[in-house]
């Protein structure tokens, strides 16, 4: 099943709270052979419920606000990078060498959006630095897909051979992933119980006053921290000066955040000062890649007791591929999703980068739930997710089907959703929850900011009294000082 009950259970949530969730169903949202719409709805709904739960805890309401999930809002947010306009210009999503290629025995997909990944790909294939798609096409047509995968990976590049679901199921990495829960959660120590400053006023911002160090890139991690910023956290994204970010990507995921540049060796003192008053650290690099900087969950919690450390990766922290780089498009290819969504002539893809977006909302939900648990039980916490594990959940859901049962959130038709649900669901939502709010275009906002005029997808995380939009548009990448507000 890919419903909210599974997601909420994986987060350790009280099943009684599911009665607070309702859904506006849009049958044409995120069409696919796999249950993408259901997964997207579940991830967003679980995140909204985790936010509502923490907000009620801090506001001492005694009753968790009602959560309403609209499929149109979710579908729009899951393609936020496609709906973005910057001064009327559409973003560049994939570079010319990021695509499917025919090989001598099948298909391979490459990822070369970043200049260093492009250089490594061409070097691995024995091509000059200025080689274009035609040269790559000719070279790959003479190579076996698995040979390309191994050769490019050994050179530090990104290429994955197309596998069927059965071929992936027989892979050692699939077995390692299947042995792990959808959301890994645990305590790191017995730090004191977290005490929150009580909340009052409108909107209800569950993460207000919390400081989040954002050490993430592309796309799940930034989606998670963008969501925490929506809910009131002071989110400071930290990047290495020598590892530039793509402008369009930063614009899409930078809402509500600030962005600074720090060398974790040369600027160590500045980083430790930030860590000294941080509440949450979110990392999105390969498992173990940051450990040499003292950024493992255990090392962070030792220096900052009471911390929540959240980690997201492509392939998971275990198994033979745990150290490999990866992106949503490559995970779809390896895990059989591209084969399922394609045809006999060509591989396909999901209607959104749903593994990235879904995992991002689950990661934010896991952080919110960890904060709530700390207010009861204390202890530094870690949470860990992987795109490949989310992919396994998606494909399992296709095999198992949906199970209607006790505790399933109420579903509305699109017409019912457009009429609204009276005081309970309409209060606190403003226009978003009111009558007539239907269609993907109605979930787009506009803002003027430091990087221009933006059209963007509005946040899908919605609960009574909660925020409607981010407090600030994104600024230039790396332009903010390395300090908390």
Short mmCIF file of C-alpha atoms in Angstrom, two decimals:
data_model
loop_
_atom_site.label_atom_id
_atom_site.label_comp_id
_atom_site.label_asym_id
_atom_site.label_seq_id
_atom_site.Cartn_x
_atom_site.Cartn_y
_atom_site.Cartn_z
CA UNK A 1 0.00 0.00 0.00
CA UNK A 2 1.17 3.53 -0.72
CA UNK A 3 -1.30 5.31 1.52
CA UNK A 4 -0.86 7.71 4.43
CA UNK A 5 -1.40 4.96 6.98
CA UNK A 6 1.86 3.32 5.91
CA UNK A 7 3.76 6.61 5.89
CA UNK A 8 2.39 7.71 9.26
CA UNK A 9 3.18 4.34 10.81
CA UNK A 10 6.75 4.50 9.44
CA UNK A 11 7.10 7.88 11.14
CA UNK A 12 5.96 6.46 14.48
CA UNK A 13 2.78 8.53 14.50
CA UNK A 14 -0.31 7.83 16.58
CA UNK A 15 -2.85 6.17 14.23
CA UNK A 16 -5.69 8.03 15.97
CA UNK A 17 -4.49 11.26 14.35
CA UNK A 18 -5.31 9.92 10.88
CA UNK A 19 -8.94 10.82 11.50
CA UNK A 20 -7.86 14.47 11.23
CA UNK A 21 -6.88 14.04 7.55
CA UNK A 22 -9.16 14.48 4.55
CA UNK A 23 -8.33 14.34 0.85
CA UNK A 24 -9.66 16.09 -2.23
CA UNK A 25 -9.28 13.48 -4.97
CA UNK A 26 -8.41 14.50 -8.52
CA UNK A 27 -8.48 11.40 -10.69
CA UNK A 28 -6.24 12.90 -13.39
CA UNK A 29 -3.43 13.95 -11.06
CA UNK A 30 0.03 12.45 -11.78
CA UNK A 31 -1.16 9.72 -14.19
CA UNK A 32 1.12 6.67 -14.31
CA UNK A 33 1.07 2.89 -14.28
CA UNK A 34 2.48 2.90 -10.76
CA UNK A 35 0.47 4.51 -7.90
CA UNK A 36 2.39 7.80 -7.99
CA UNK A 37 -0.58 9.95 -7.01
CA UNK A 38 -1.21 7.82 -3.93
CA UNK A 39 2.44 7.96 -2.87
CA UNK A 40 2.59 11.73 -3.37
CA UNK A 41 -0.63 12.27 -1.44
CA UNK A 42 0.59 10.05 1.40
CA UNK A 43 3.94 11.82 1.74
CA UNK A 44 2.44 15.30 1.75
CA UNK A 45 -0.40 14.27 4.05
CA UNK A 46 1.98 12.69 6.55
CA UNK A 47 4.14 15.81 6.50
CA UNK A 48 1.16 18.09 7.07
CA UNK A 49 -0.07 15.88 9.90
CA UNK A 50 3.38 15.90 11.54
CA UNK A 51 3.39 19.68 11.33
CA UNK A 52 -0.11 19.93 12.76
CA UNK A 53 0.81 17.59 15.60
CA UNK A 54 3.90 19.61 16.56
CA UNK A 55 1.97 22.86 16.22
CA UNK A 56 -0.72 21.62 18.59
CA UNK A 57 1.94 20.45 21.03
CA UNK A 58 3.58 23.86 21.09
CA UNK A 59 0.33 25.82 21.14
CA UNK A 60 -1.17 23.63 23.87
CA UNK A 61 -4.38 23.37 21.89
CA UNK A 62 -5.01 19.82 22.94
CA UNK A 63 -6.45 19.06 19.51
CA UNK A 64 -4.45 18.54 16.35
CA UNK A 65 -5.60 20.86 13.54
CA UNK A 66 -7.45 19.28 10.65
CA UNK A 67 -5.29 18.43 7.63
CA UNK A 68 -6.59 18.67 4.09
CA UNK A 69 -4.68 17.25 1.13
CA UNK A 70 -5.67 18.42 -2.35
CA UNK A 71 -4.39 16.25 -5.20
CA UNK A 72 -4.07 19.30 -7.46
CA UNK A 73 -1.84 21.05 -4.92
CA UNK A 74 0.24 17.92 -4.49
CA UNK A 75 0.58 17.28 -8.23
CA UNK A 76 1.63 20.88 -8.85
CA UNK A 77 4.21 20.80 -6.05
CA UNK A 78 5.66 17.50 -7.28
CA UNK A 79 6.58 19.20 -10.57
CA UNK A 80 7.57 22.49 -8.97
CA UNK A 81 10.82 22.63 -10.95
CA UNK A 82 8.79 22.46 -14.18
CA UNK A 83 6.25 25.11 -13.16
CA UNK A 84 8.88 27.64 -12.13
CA UNK A 85 9.32 30.77 -14.24
CA UNK A 86 12.09 33.31 -13.60
CA UNK A 87 11.22 36.63 -15.20
CA UNK A 88 9.13 34.61 -17.65
CA UNK A 89 11.92 32.15 -18.49
CA UNK A 90 11.35 28.42 -18.02
CA UNK A 91 14.10 26.52 -16.18
CA UNK A 92 16.62 24.19 -17.78
CA UNK A 93 15.85 20.78 -16.26
CA UNK A 94 18.32 18.41 -17.90
CA UNK A 95 21.58 19.05 -19.74
CA UNK A 96 22.08 17.56 -23.24
CA UNK A 97 24.09 14.61 -21.86
CA UNK A 98 21.51 13.76 -19.18
CA UNK A 99 19.21 11.29 -20.96
CA UNK A 100 18.57 7.72 -22.08
CA UNK A 101 20.98 6.14 -24.58
CA UNK A 102 20.79 2.91 -26.52
CA UNK A 103 23.62 0.50 -25.87
CA UNK A 104 24.67 -2.68 -27.67
CA UNK A 105 22.41 -4.74 -25.42
CA UNK A 106 19.84 -2.38 -23.91
CA UNK A 107 19.63 1.08 -22.42
CA UNK A 108 21.57 3.28 -20.03
CA UNK A 109 20.71 6.63 -18.47
CA UNK A 110 23.30 9.26 -17.65
CA UNK A 111 23.22 12.34 -15.44
CA UNK A 112 25.53 15.19 -16.37
CA UNK A 113 23.78 18.38 -15.26
CA UNK A 114 26.78 19.53 -13.24
CA UNK A 115 30.00 20.37 -15.14
CA UNK A 116 32.13 17.96 -13.09
CA UNK A 117 29.74 15.08 -13.79
CA UNK A 118 29.84 15.89 -17.52
CA UNK A 119 33.64 15.91 -17.50
CA UNK A 120 33.81 12.56 -15.71
CA UNK A 121 31.29 10.97 -18.06
CA UNK A 122 33.21 12.01 -21.16
CA UNK A 123 36.54 10.99 -19.64
CA UNK A 124 35.17 7.54 -18.77
CA UNK A 125 33.98 7.08 -22.36
CA UNK A 126 37.31 8.18 -23.80
CA UNK A 127 35.79 11.26 -25.43
CA UNK A 128 37.16 14.81 -25.60
CA UNK A 129 35.85 17.44 -23.19
CA UNK A 130 33.87 19.19 -25.93
CA UNK A 131 32.12 16.04 -27.20
CA UNK A 132 28.41 16.37 -27.81
CA UNK A 133 25.41 14.02 -27.82
CA UNK A 134 26.19 12.55 -31.26
CA UNK A 135 29.64 11.36 -30.15
CA UNK A 136 28.27 9.90 -26.93
CA UNK A 137 25.49 8.18 -28.86
CA UNK A 138 27.95 6.49 -31.22
CA UNK A 139 30.21 5.37 -28.37
CA UNK A 140 27.47 3.94 -26.18
CA UNK A 141 25.87 2.07 -29.07
CA UNK A 142 28.95 -0.16 -29.15
CA UNK A 143 29.13 -0.83 -25.39
CA UNK A 144 27.21 -3.12 -23.05
CA UNK A 145 24.97 -1.28 -20.58
CA UNK A 146 26.48 -2.84 -17.43
CA UNK A 147 29.97 -2.14 -18.72
CA UNK A 148 29.07 1.52 -19.20
CA UNK A 149 27.56 1.65 -15.70
CA UNK A 150 30.70 0.24 -14.07
CA UNK A 151 33.15 2.26 -16.16
CA UNK A 152 31.44 5.61 -15.62
CA UNK A 153 30.93 4.98 -11.91
CA UNK A 154 34.63 4.09 -11.49
CA UNK A 155 35.48 7.48 -13.02
CA UNK A 156 33.20 9.32 -10.57
CA UNK A 157 30.45 9.87 -13.13
CA UNK A 158 26.81 8.89 -13.22
CA UNK A 159 25.34 6.23 -15.50
CA UNK A 160 22.91 3.43 -14.66
CA UNK A 161 21.84 0.48 -16.80
CA UNK A 162 18.14 -0.11 -17.31
CA UNK A 163 16.84 -3.03 -15.24
CA UNK A 164 13.50 -4.74 -15.11
CA UNK A 165 11.76 -5.07 -11.74
CA UNK A 166 12.84 -8.71 -11.61
CA UNK A 167 16.47 -7.88 -12.37
CA UNK A 168 16.51 -5.26 -9.65
CA UNK A 169 14.87 -7.63 -7.16
CA UNK A 170 17.78 -10.02 -7.69
CA UNK A 171 20.37 -7.30 -7.06
CA UNK A 172 22.22 -7.17 -3.73
CA UNK A 173 21.40 -3.49 -3.27
CA UNK A 174 17.68 -4.20 -3.59
CA UNK A 175 17.99 -6.82 -0.86
CA UNK A 176 19.84 -4.38 1.41
CA UNK A 177 17.16 -1.73 0.87
CA UNK A 178 14.27 -4.16 1.42
CA UNK A 179 15.68 -5.10 4.82
CA UNK A 180 15.33 -1.50 6.05
CA UNK A 181 12.21 0.42 7.07
CA UNK A 182 10.81 3.18 4.90
CA UNK A 183 11.91 5.69 7.54
CA UNK A 184 14.83 4.78 9.79
CA UNK A 185 14.54 6.44 13.18
CA UNK A 186 16.56 6.22 16.36
CA UNK A 187 17.98 7.87 19.47
CA UNK A 188 21.62 8.88 19.72
CA UNK A 189 21.81 9.67 23.46
CA UNK A 190 19.72 10.51 26.52
CA UNK A 191 19.78 14.29 26.11
CA UNK A 192 17.28 16.35 28.07
CA UNK A 193 13.66 16.73 27.03
CA UNK A 194 13.20 19.53 24.51
CA UNK A 195 11.35 22.57 25.83
CA UNK A 196 9.63 24.71 23.23
CA UNK A 197 8.67 28.34 23.42
CA UNK A 198 4.84 28.35 23.36
CA UNK A 199 3.24 29.47 20.10
CA UNK A 200 0.45 31.95 19.68
CA UNK A 201 -0.93 34.05 16.87
CA UNK A 202 -1.64 33.30 13.22
CA UNK A 203 -0.45 31.53 11.21
CA UNK A 204 0.47 28.57 13.33
CA UNK A 205 4.16 27.87 12.60
CA UNK A 206 5.17 24.56 14.22
CA UNK A 207 8.90 25.06 13.56
CA UNK A 208 9.08 28.72 14.63
CA UNK A 209 12.27 29.51 16.52
CA UNK A 210 14.05 26.36 15.36
CA UNK A 211 17.38 26.57 13.54
CA UNK A 212 18.10 24.19 10.67
CA UNK A 213 21.50 23.70 9.07
CA UNK A 214 20.81 22.60 5.50
CA UNK A 215 23.69 20.61 3.97
CA UNK A 216 21.73 19.19 1.04
CA UNK A 217 21.74 19.24 -2.74
CA UNK A 218 19.38 18.04 -5.46
CA UNK A 219 16.35 17.58 -4.78
CA UNK A 220 14.90 15.59 -1.87
CA UNK A 221 16.92 17.32 0.84
CA UNK A 222 16.18 20.85 -0.41
CA UNK A 223 12.46 19.98 -0.65
CA UNK A 224 12.55 18.88 3.00
CA UNK A 225 14.28 22.02 4.22
CA UNK A 226 12.07 24.21 2.03
CA UNK A 227 9.13 22.66 3.87
CA UNK A 228 10.68 23.26 7.30
CA UNK A 229 11.19 26.89 6.27
CA UNK A 230 7.51 27.10 5.32
CA UNK A 231 6.64 25.97 8.83
CA UNK A 232 8.69 28.72 10.44
CA UNK A 233 12.23 27.38 10.84
CA UNK A 234 15.28 29.55 10.27
CA UNK A 235 16.89 27.45 7.52
CA UNK A 236 20.45 28.25 6.51
CA UNK A 237 21.73 26.31 3.54
CA UNK A 238 25.50 25.75 3.59
CA UNK A 239 27.46 24.94 0.43
CA UNK A 240 31.14 24.56 -0.34
CA UNK A 241 32.53 27.50 -2.34
CA UNK A 242 34.04 25.19 -4.96
CA UNK A 243 30.86 23.23 -5.64
CA UNK A 244 28.52 25.62 -7.50
CA UNK A 245 24.79 25.12 -7.64
CA UNK A 246 22.51 25.34 -10.67
CA UNK A 247 20.69 28.69 -10.66
CA UNK A 248 17.26 27.31 -11.62
CA UNK A 249 17.46 24.50 -9.10
CA UNK A 250 18.35 26.91 -6.31
CA UNK A 251 15.44 29.17 -7.23
CA UNK A 252 12.95 26.31 -7.06
CA UNK A 253 14.06 24.94 -3.68
CA UNK A 254 15.31 28.13 -2.01
CA UNK A 255 11.97 29.54 -0.84
CA UNK A 256 11.98 30.58 2.80
CA UNK A 257 15.69 29.89 3.25
CA UNK A 258 18.97 31.74 3.36
CA UNK A 259 22.10 30.52 1.59
CA UNK A 260 25.74 30.82 2.62
CA UNK A 261 29.12 29.44 1.53
CA UNK A 262 31.51 27.77 3.97
CA UNK A 263 34.61 25.68 3.53
CA UNK A 264 34.21 23.01 6.22
CA UNK A 265 37.98 22.97 6.72
CA UNK A 266 39.05 26.60 6.39
CA UNK A 267 35.83 28.00 7.94
CA UNK A 268 35.52 25.38 10.65
CA UNK A 269 35.11 27.83 13.50
CA UNK A 270 32.20 29.55 11.75
CA UNK A 271 30.50 26.20 11.17
CA UNK A 272 30.94 25.12 14.78
CA UNK A 273 29.41 28.39 15.96
CA UNK A 274 26.37 27.69 13.79
CA UNK A 275 26.17 24.12 15.04
CA UNK A 276 26.38 25.29 18.65
CA UNK A 277 22.87 26.71 18.52
CA UNK A 278 21.33 24.55 15.78
CA UNK A 279 18.31 22.34 16.45
CA UNK A 280 18.38 20.28 13.25
CA UNK A 281 21.08 19.29 10.74
CA UNK A 282 19.93 17.89 7.39
CA UNK A 283 22.47 16.25 5.07
CA UNK A 284 21.97 15.05 1.50
CA UNK A 285 25.36 13.68 0.49
CA UNK A 286 26.42 10.07 0.01
CA UNK A 287 26.45 8.08 3.28
CA UNK A 288 29.78 8.62 5.02
CA UNK A 289 30.90 11.40 2.66
CA UNK A 290 30.72 14.02 5.43
CA UNK A 291 32.03 11.85 8.25
CA UNK A 292 35.61 13.09 7.77
CA UNK A 293 34.35 16.55 8.68
CA UNK A 294 32.90 15.28 11.96
CA UNK A 295 29.37 15.35 10.57
CA UNK A 296 28.20 11.82 11.33
CA UNK A 297 25.05 11.77 13.48
CA UNK A 298 27.00 10.50 16.49
CA UNK A 299 29.73 13.13 16.20
CA UNK A 300 27.21 15.94 15.72
CA UNK A 301 25.13 14.87 18.72
CA UNK A 302 28.24 14.61 20.88
CA UNK A 303 29.06 18.28 20.17
CA UNK A 304 25.44 19.45 20.22
CA UNK A 305 23.29 17.24 22.53
CA UNK A 306 19.60 17.37 21.72
CA UNK A 307 20.16 17.69 17.99
CA UNK A 308 17.99 16.07 15.31
CA UNK A 309 20.13 14.76 12.44
CA UNK A 310 18.31 13.93 9.21
CA UNK A 311 20.01 12.14 6.32
CA UNK A 312 18.85 11.39 2.79
CA UNK A 313 20.70 9.55 0.03
CA UNK A 314 19.98 7.91 -3.30
CA UNK A 315 20.76 4.25 -2.61
CA UNK A 316 20.70 4.00 1.18
CA UNK A 317 23.40 3.63 3.82
CA UNK A 318 23.82 -0.13 3.38
CA UNK A 319 24.66 -2.56 0.61
CA UNK A 320 27.18 -2.53 -2.27
CA UNK A 321 25.84 0.72 -3.75
CA UNK A 322 25.74 2.71 -0.50
CA UNK A 323 28.73 4.85 -1.52
CA UNK A 324 27.41 5.59 -5.02
CA UNK A 325 26.10 8.93 -6.14
CA UNK A 326 22.61 8.98 -7.54
CA UNK A 327 19.61 11.03 -8.57
CA UNK A 328 15.88 10.36 -8.90
CA UNK A 329 16.10 9.69 -12.65
CA UNK A 330 18.85 7.09 -12.12
CA UNK A 331 17.04 5.36 -9.26
CA UNK A 332 13.98 5.01 -11.50
CA UNK A 333 16.16 3.30 -14.12
CA UNK A 334 17.87 0.88 -11.74
CA UNK A 335 14.80 -0.18 -9.76
CA UNK A 336 12.62 -1.19 -12.71
CA UNK A 337 10.39 1.88 -12.64
CA UNK A 338 11.61 3.14 -16.02
CA UNK A 339 10.97 -0.29 -17.55
CA UNK A 340 7.47 -0.42 -16.04
CA UNK A 341 6.55 3.08 -17.21
CA UNK A 342 8.06 2.60 -20.68
CA UNK A 343 7.31 0.44 -23.69
CA UNK A 344 9.01 -2.29 -25.65
CA UNK A 345 10.62 0.42 -27.79
CA UNK A 346 11.86 2.82 -25.11
CA UNK A 347 12.11 3.23 -21.31
CA UNK A 348 9.76 5.64 -19.61
CA UNK A 349 9.66 7.81 -16.51
CA UNK A 350 7.28 8.82 -13.76
CA UNK A 351 5.20 11.97 -14.39
CA UNK A 352 7.28 13.75 -11.75
CA UNK A 353 10.53 13.27 -9.89
CA UNK A 354 8.31 11.62 -7.33
CA UNK A 355 11.06 9.77 -5.50
CA UNK A 356 12.82 13.08 -4.80
CA UNK A 357 9.72 15.04 -3.84
CA UNK A 358 8.08 12.21 -1.90
CA UNK A 359 11.22 11.43 0.04
CA UNK A 360 11.69 15.14 0.73
CA UNK A 361 8.26 15.50 2.34
CA UNK A 362 8.80 12.30 4.32
CA UNK A 363 12.16 13.61 5.51
CA UNK A 364 10.58 16.85 6.71
CA UNK A 365 7.84 14.83 8.41
CA UNK A 366 10.45 12.66 10.14
CA UNK A 367 12.19 15.76 11.49
CA UNK A 368 8.91 17.20 12.78
CA UNK A 369 7.98 13.92 14.45
CA UNK A 370 11.44 13.65 16.02
CA UNK A 371 11.00 17.12 17.50
CA UNK A 372 7.62 16.14 18.90
CA UNK A 373 9.09 12.97 20.41
CA UNK A 374 11.88 15.00 21.99
CA UNK A 375 9.29 17.11 23.78
CA UNK A 376 8.02 13.93 25.45
CA UNK A 377 11.11 11.76 25.78
CA UNK A 378 14.24 13.81 25.08
CA UNK A 379 17.29 12.35 23.39
CA UNK A 380 19.23 13.42 20.33
CA UNK A 381 17.64 11.78 17.29
CA UNK A 382 18.51 10.63 13.81
CA UNK A 383 16.25 9.94 10.86
CA UNK A 384 17.37 8.44 7.56
CA UNK A 385 15.66 7.96 4.19
CA UNK A 386 16.71 6.82 0.71
CA UNK A 387 15.23 7.33 -2.74
CA UNK A 388 15.68 3.63 -3.51
CA UNK A 389 13.65 2.69 -0.41
CA UNK A 390 10.88 5.07 -1.47
CA UNK A 391 11.02 3.42 -4.90
CA UNK A 392 10.57 0.03 -3.26
CA UNK A 393 7.50 1.36 -1.44
CA UNK A 394 6.07 2.63 -4.73
CA UNK A 395 6.56 -0.66 -6.54
CA UNK A 396 5.31 -2.67 -3.57
CA UNK A 397 2.17 -0.54 -3.62
CA UNK A 398 1.58 -1.45 -7.24
CA UNK A 399 1.78 -5.15 -6.41
CA UNK A 400 -0.31 -5.04 -3.27
CA UNK A 401 -3.02 -2.61 -4.30
CA UNK A 402 -4.80 -0.30 -1.93
CA UNK A 403 -6.43 -1.61 1.21
CA UNK A 404 -9.46 0.32 2.40
CA UNK A 405 -9.76 -0.06 6.11
CA UNK A 406 -10.35 1.40 9.51
CA UNK A 407 -8.57 4.70 10.06
CA UNK A 408 -8.35 5.59 6.37
CA UNK A 409 -8.62 9.37 5.90
CA UNK A 410 -11.82 10.67 4.36
CA UNK A 411 -11.76 11.21 0.61
CA UNK A 412 -13.73 13.88 -1.22
CA UNK A 413 -14.45 14.16 -4.89
CA UNK A 414 -13.09 17.16 -6.76
CA UNK A 415 -16.56 18.72 -6.72
CA UNK A 416 -16.85 18.33 -2.96
CA UNK A 417 -13.39 19.81 -2.54
CA UNK A 418 -14.32 22.82 -4.65
CA UNK A 419 -17.36 23.48 -2.47
CA UNK A 420 -15.22 23.34 0.67
CA UNK A 421 -16.03 21.47 3.86
CA UNK A 422 -17.46 24.16 6.06
CA UNK A 423 -15.81 25.67 9.11
CA UNK A 424 -13.48 22.79 9.99
CA UNK A 425 -11.56 22.64 6.74
CA UNK A 426 -12.09 26.19 5.51
CA UNK A 427 -11.05 28.24 8.52
CA UNK A 428 -7.43 29.28 8.46
CA UNK A 429 -6.86 28.30 4.84
CA UNK A 430 -7.84 31.61 3.23
CA UNK A 431 -8.30 31.25 -0.52
CA UNK A 432 -6.51 27.91 -0.60
CA UNK A 433 -9.23 26.11 1.30
CA UNK A 434 -12.16 28.08 -0.01
CA UNK A 435 -14.76 27.34 -2.62
CA UNK A 436 -13.70 27.19 -6.25
CA UNK A 437 -10.04 26.38 -5.61
CA UNK A 438 -9.54 23.73 -8.27
CA UNK A 439 -7.10 22.93 -11.03
CA UNK A 440 -3.29 22.92 -11.06
CA UNK A 441 -3.07 26.56 -12.22
CA UNK A 442 -4.78 27.70 -9.02
CA UNK A 443 -1.83 26.35 -7.02
CA UNK A 444 0.68 28.74 -8.56
CA UNK A 445 1.91 31.88 -6.86
CA UNK A 446 3.99 34.88 -7.91
CA UNK A 447 6.59 36.85 -6.01
CA UNK A 448 9.12 39.59 -6.70
CA UNK A 449 12.47 38.94 -5.09
CA UNK A 450 16.22 39.48 -5.24
CA UNK A 451 16.62 37.09 -8.18
CA UNK A 452 13.69 38.43 -10.19
CA UNK A 453 9.98 37.85 -10.60
CA UNK A 454 9.07 34.23 -9.92
CA UNK A 455 6.07 32.11 -10.75
CA UNK A 456 6.19 29.04 -8.53
CA UNK A 457 4.23 26.13 -7.09
CA UNK A 458 2.54 26.95 -3.81
CA UNK A 459 3.23 24.62 -0.88
CA UNK A 460 0.88 21.60 -0.68
CA UNK A 461 1.33 21.11 3.08
CA UNK A 462 -1.89 22.43 4.57
CA UNK A 463 -3.61 22.33 7.96
CA UNK A 464 -6.11 24.58 9.70
CA UNK A 465 -4.45 27.79 10.83
CA UNK A 466 -1.19 26.92 9.10
CA UNK A 467 0.91 29.00 6.69
CA UNK A 468 -0.25 29.60 3.15
CA UNK A 469 3.08 30.49 1.57
CA UNK A 470 6.75 31.01 2.36
CA UNK A 471 7.71 34.14 4.25
CA UNK A 472 10.41 35.06 1.72
CA UNK A 473 11.37 34.29 -1.88
CA UNK A 474 14.80 32.82 -2.60
CA UNK A 475 17.82 35.09 -2.75
CA UNK A 476 21.07 34.67 -4.69
CA UNK A 477 22.91 31.44 -4.01
CA UNK A 478 25.60 31.80 -1.33
CA UNK A 479 24.91 35.50 -0.71
CA UNK A 480 23.90 35.41 2.97
CA UNK A 481 26.20 35.70 6.00
CA UNK A 482 26.97 32.56 7.97
CA UNK A 483 24.90 33.42 11.01
CA UNK A 484 21.43 32.80 12.41
CA UNK A 485 18.69 35.38 12.21
#
